[in-house]
XYZ file of C-alpha atoms in Angstrom:
247
model
C 81.037 118.717 86.821
C 82.716 116.987 89.741
C 86.027 115.220 89.248
C 85.479 112.191 86.988
C 87.220 108.949 87.896
C 86.694 105.220 87.546
C 85.979 102.459 90.060
C 88.694 99.935 89.281
C 86.321 96.998 89.730
C 85.351 97.821 86.131
C 88.818 96.828 84.891
C 89.669 94.212 87.525
C 90.433 91.461 84.996
C 92.820 93.727 83.088
C 94.543 94.792 86.305
C 95.247 91.170 87.168
C 96.934 90.692 83.787
C 98.800 94.022 83.521
C 98.473 96.307 86.521
C 100.642 99.217 85.416
C 99.642 98.986 81.763
C 95.968 99.192 82.688
C 96.537 102.251 84.871
C 98.417 103.881 81.998
C 95.562 103.072 79.609
C 93.046 104.708 81.957
C 95.214 107.803 82.173
C 95.440 107.883 78.370
C 91.637 108.079 78.210
C 91.883 111.308 80.200
C 91.080 110.090 83.690
C 93.028 111.461 86.638
C 91.273 109.707 89.526
C 90.556 106.092 90.398
C 88.781 104.336 93.241
C 90.182 101.052 94.515
C 88.378 97.890 95.578
C 91.444 96.038 96.851
C 95.085 96.412 95.831
C 95.370 93.192 93.801
C 97.850 91.584 96.158
C 100.272 94.497 96.075
C 101.557 96.482 99.060
C 100.194 100.035 99.312
C 103.621 101.555 98.678
C 103.934 99.742 95.342
C 100.404 100.723 94.325
C 101.030 104.351 95.264
C 104.172 104.446 93.149
C 102.409 102.823 90.184
C 99.662 105.444 90.395
C 102.229 108.229 90.432
C 103.928 106.844 87.333
C 100.557 106.833 85.548
C 99.687 110.354 86.686
C 96.688 109.148 88.711
C 95.439 109.709 92.246
C 93.090 107.589 94.366
C 90.921 109.765 96.588
C 88.750 106.809 97.605
C 88.873 103.077 98.270
C 86.318 100.417 99.132
C 87.129 98.453 102.274
C 85.326 95.423 103.719
C 83.072 95.937 106.704
C 85.034 93.415 108.745
C 88.292 95.276 108.036
C 87.079 98.611 109.371
C 85.453 96.831 112.311
C 88.298 94.497 113.274
C 91.500 95.825 111.690
C 91.113 99.592 111.458
C 94.714 100.610 112.303
C 96.043 98.596 109.350
C 93.341 100.019 107.051
C 94.159 103.577 108.108
C 97.886 103.089 107.616
C 97.370 101.712 104.097
C 95.027 104.602 103.315
C 97.580 107.092 104.616
C 100.252 105.636 102.341
C 97.869 105.720 99.385
C 96.615 109.240 100.034
C 92.956 108.210 100.223
C 90.514 110.789 101.545
C 87.502 108.450 101.705
C 87.147 104.882 102.967
C 83.937 103.313 101.694
C 82.080 100.316 103.106
C 80.172 98.834 100.184
C 78.349 95.783 101.508
C 76.373 94.499 104.482
C 76.097 90.714 104.921
C 72.612 89.386 104.306
C 71.985 88.294 107.923
C 72.530 91.917 108.990
C 69.882 93.302 106.623
C 67.197 93.724 109.248
C 66.054 97.073 110.602
C 67.948 96.430 113.817
C 70.926 95.293 111.763
C 70.967 98.554 109.834
C 70.682 100.509 113.086
C 73.627 98.588 114.493
C 75.597 99.209 111.293
C 74.929 102.946 111.549
C 76.116 102.970 115.153
C 79.272 101.109 114.125
C 79.863 103.554 111.276
C 79.552 106.484 113.677
C 82.157 104.996 116.025
C 84.543 104.012 113.251
C 83.926 107.290 111.432
C 85.250 109.261 114.385
C 88.496 107.295 114.257
C 88.725 107.643 110.479
C 88.201 111.391 110.799
C 90.938 111.575 113.436
C 93.193 110.028 110.789
C 92.339 112.827 108.357
C 89.853 110.854 106.246
C 86.107 110.320 105.896
C 84.149 107.079 106.206
C 81.355 106.521 103.676
C 78.758 103.898 102.782
C 77.970 102.700 99.251
C 74.515 101.326 98.453
C 73.224 98.497 96.325
C 69.512 97.862 95.716
C 68.794 95.890 98.883
C 68.793 99.051 101.016
C 65.620 100.110 99.172
C 63.590 96.975 99.927
C 61.030 98.133 102.498
C 60.955 96.370 105.854
C 58.039 97.080 108.174
C 57.248 100.153 106.123
C 60.768 101.582 106.330
C 63.551 101.818 103.775
C 66.866 100.705 105.276
C 68.709 103.449 103.380
C 66.597 106.039 105.179
C 67.520 104.511 108.518
C 71.205 104.765 107.648
C 70.851 108.406 106.614
C 68.870 109.242 109.737
C 71.117 107.432 112.182
C 74.574 108.097 110.719
C 76.135 111.297 112.042
C 76.975 113.493 109.020
C 80.104 114.679 110.803
C 81.545 111.173 110.621
C 79.744 109.241 107.876
C 79.202 110.284 104.257
C 77.428 108.376 101.491
C 78.549 107.190 98.084
C 75.341 106.932 96.083
C 75.399 104.305 93.355
C 73.048 105.857 90.838
C 72.388 102.589 89.029
C 71.463 100.666 92.163
C 69.231 103.340 93.686
C 67.378 103.537 90.378
C 67.071 99.757 90.223
C 65.735 99.886 93.769
C 62.858 102.042 92.535
C 63.940 105.295 94.149
C 64.666 108.757 92.753
C 68.149 110.094 93.525
C 66.928 113.669 93.108
C 64.488 113.144 95.959
C 67.341 112.018 98.191
C 69.447 115.018 97.203
C 66.581 117.281 98.267
C 65.899 115.456 101.538
C 69.531 114.963 102.532
C 71.527 117.822 100.970
C 75.275 117.634 101.084
C 75.431 113.992 102.212
C 76.698 112.487 98.920
C 80.268 113.619 98.132
C 80.837 110.464 96.056
C 78.685 108.856 93.374
C 78.997 105.775 91.183
C 78.029 106.504 87.610
C 76.674 103.618 85.562
C 73.569 103.485 83.407
C 70.520 101.225 83.253
C 68.243 100.023 80.493
C 65.359 100.390 82.954
C 62.721 97.823 83.884
C 62.144 94.986 83.656
C 65.704 93.673 83.272
C 67.765 96.727 84.348
C 70.746 95.849 82.186
C 73.867 97.829 83.049
C 75.124 99.987 80.219
C 77.703 102.637 79.498
C 76.870 106.074 80.842
C 74.574 107.869 78.412
C 73.364 104.662 76.750
C 70.564 104.019 79.229
C 67.678 105.803 80.901
C 69.168 107.509 83.952
C 68.722 111.328 83.656
C 72.340 112.425 83.961
C 71.727 116.057 83.059
C 69.179 116.399 85.857
C 71.415 114.591 88.341
C 74.506 116.680 87.715
C 72.458 119.876 87.631
C 71.844 119.126 91.329
C 75.430 118.233 92.163
C 75.901 121.192 94.496
C 72.750 120.335 96.430
C 73.895 116.719 96.730
C 77.450 117.720 97.629
C 78.997 115.624 94.825
C 82.772 116.042 94.561
C 83.845 112.816 92.849
C 81.977 110.776 90.218
C 83.362 107.294 89.553
C 82.437 105.532 86.310
C 81.595 101.875 86.862
C 80.298 98.889 84.905
C 80.248 95.482 86.589
C 80.489 93.273 83.485
C 81.569 95.275 80.420
C 82.343 93.346 77.249
C 85.385 95.574 76.626
C 86.300 97.342 79.875
C 88.553 100.075 78.492
C 86.193 100.861 75.620
C 83.306 101.039 78.084
C 85.202 103.429 80.346
C 86.155 105.588 77.371
C 82.560 105.857 76.123
C 81.279 106.754 79.574
C 84.061 109.278 80.148
C 83.499 110.956 76.786
C 79.758 111.209 77.471
C 80.375 112.854 80.830
C 82.838 115.286 79.307
C 80.199 116.275 76.760
C 77.860 117.080 79.654
C 80.471 119.539 80.887
C 80.534 121.422 77.595
């Protein structure tokens, strides 16, 4: 298995109430890695120190598109302080979701990715479902994979959203080997409503996916659930399921 972590968006409400206590609770579950989606109003130095006290590391962080486009030096300095190895863009604004918009995004990612690499890190892109809505017979996700230079741009595949978008992650692993060092791990009830669920409680074929982890290039798997009823219990159930897959 790759390293198992958690995307902190899952526990965002708890972090706002008790930042250090929530990190400690995640570590008590057995996690050693987290992925950030913002630092909750704290300076990077304070966040880094809180992680160290909890025994956690943060190899990856989500960053807004406009930040990497317009404020990259500040983003890189914060990432250096934090020890991130990946900076992940996780959203394209709706007006940009045209074929030409995706091409322009890929070109931007290539330019920014060179600067990120010069800083000792890797730029990546995280999908939702909208990248799998065909436009003029093309899937936008395919355009990104084709146009992004693998030397400078990696991909964080969200396994829930690609499944909800009607695509097979195993097919992408075969077509684009080694391009997916990061994955988001959350389960789905399947059609028609595609309810998010804890990992192992839905219909995504986790055994088959992780059997192909070397082909895909997966190094880090981040548990995520957007709206869990009990965030820590949800993370624990997902983590324990993934650990059983390792056995």
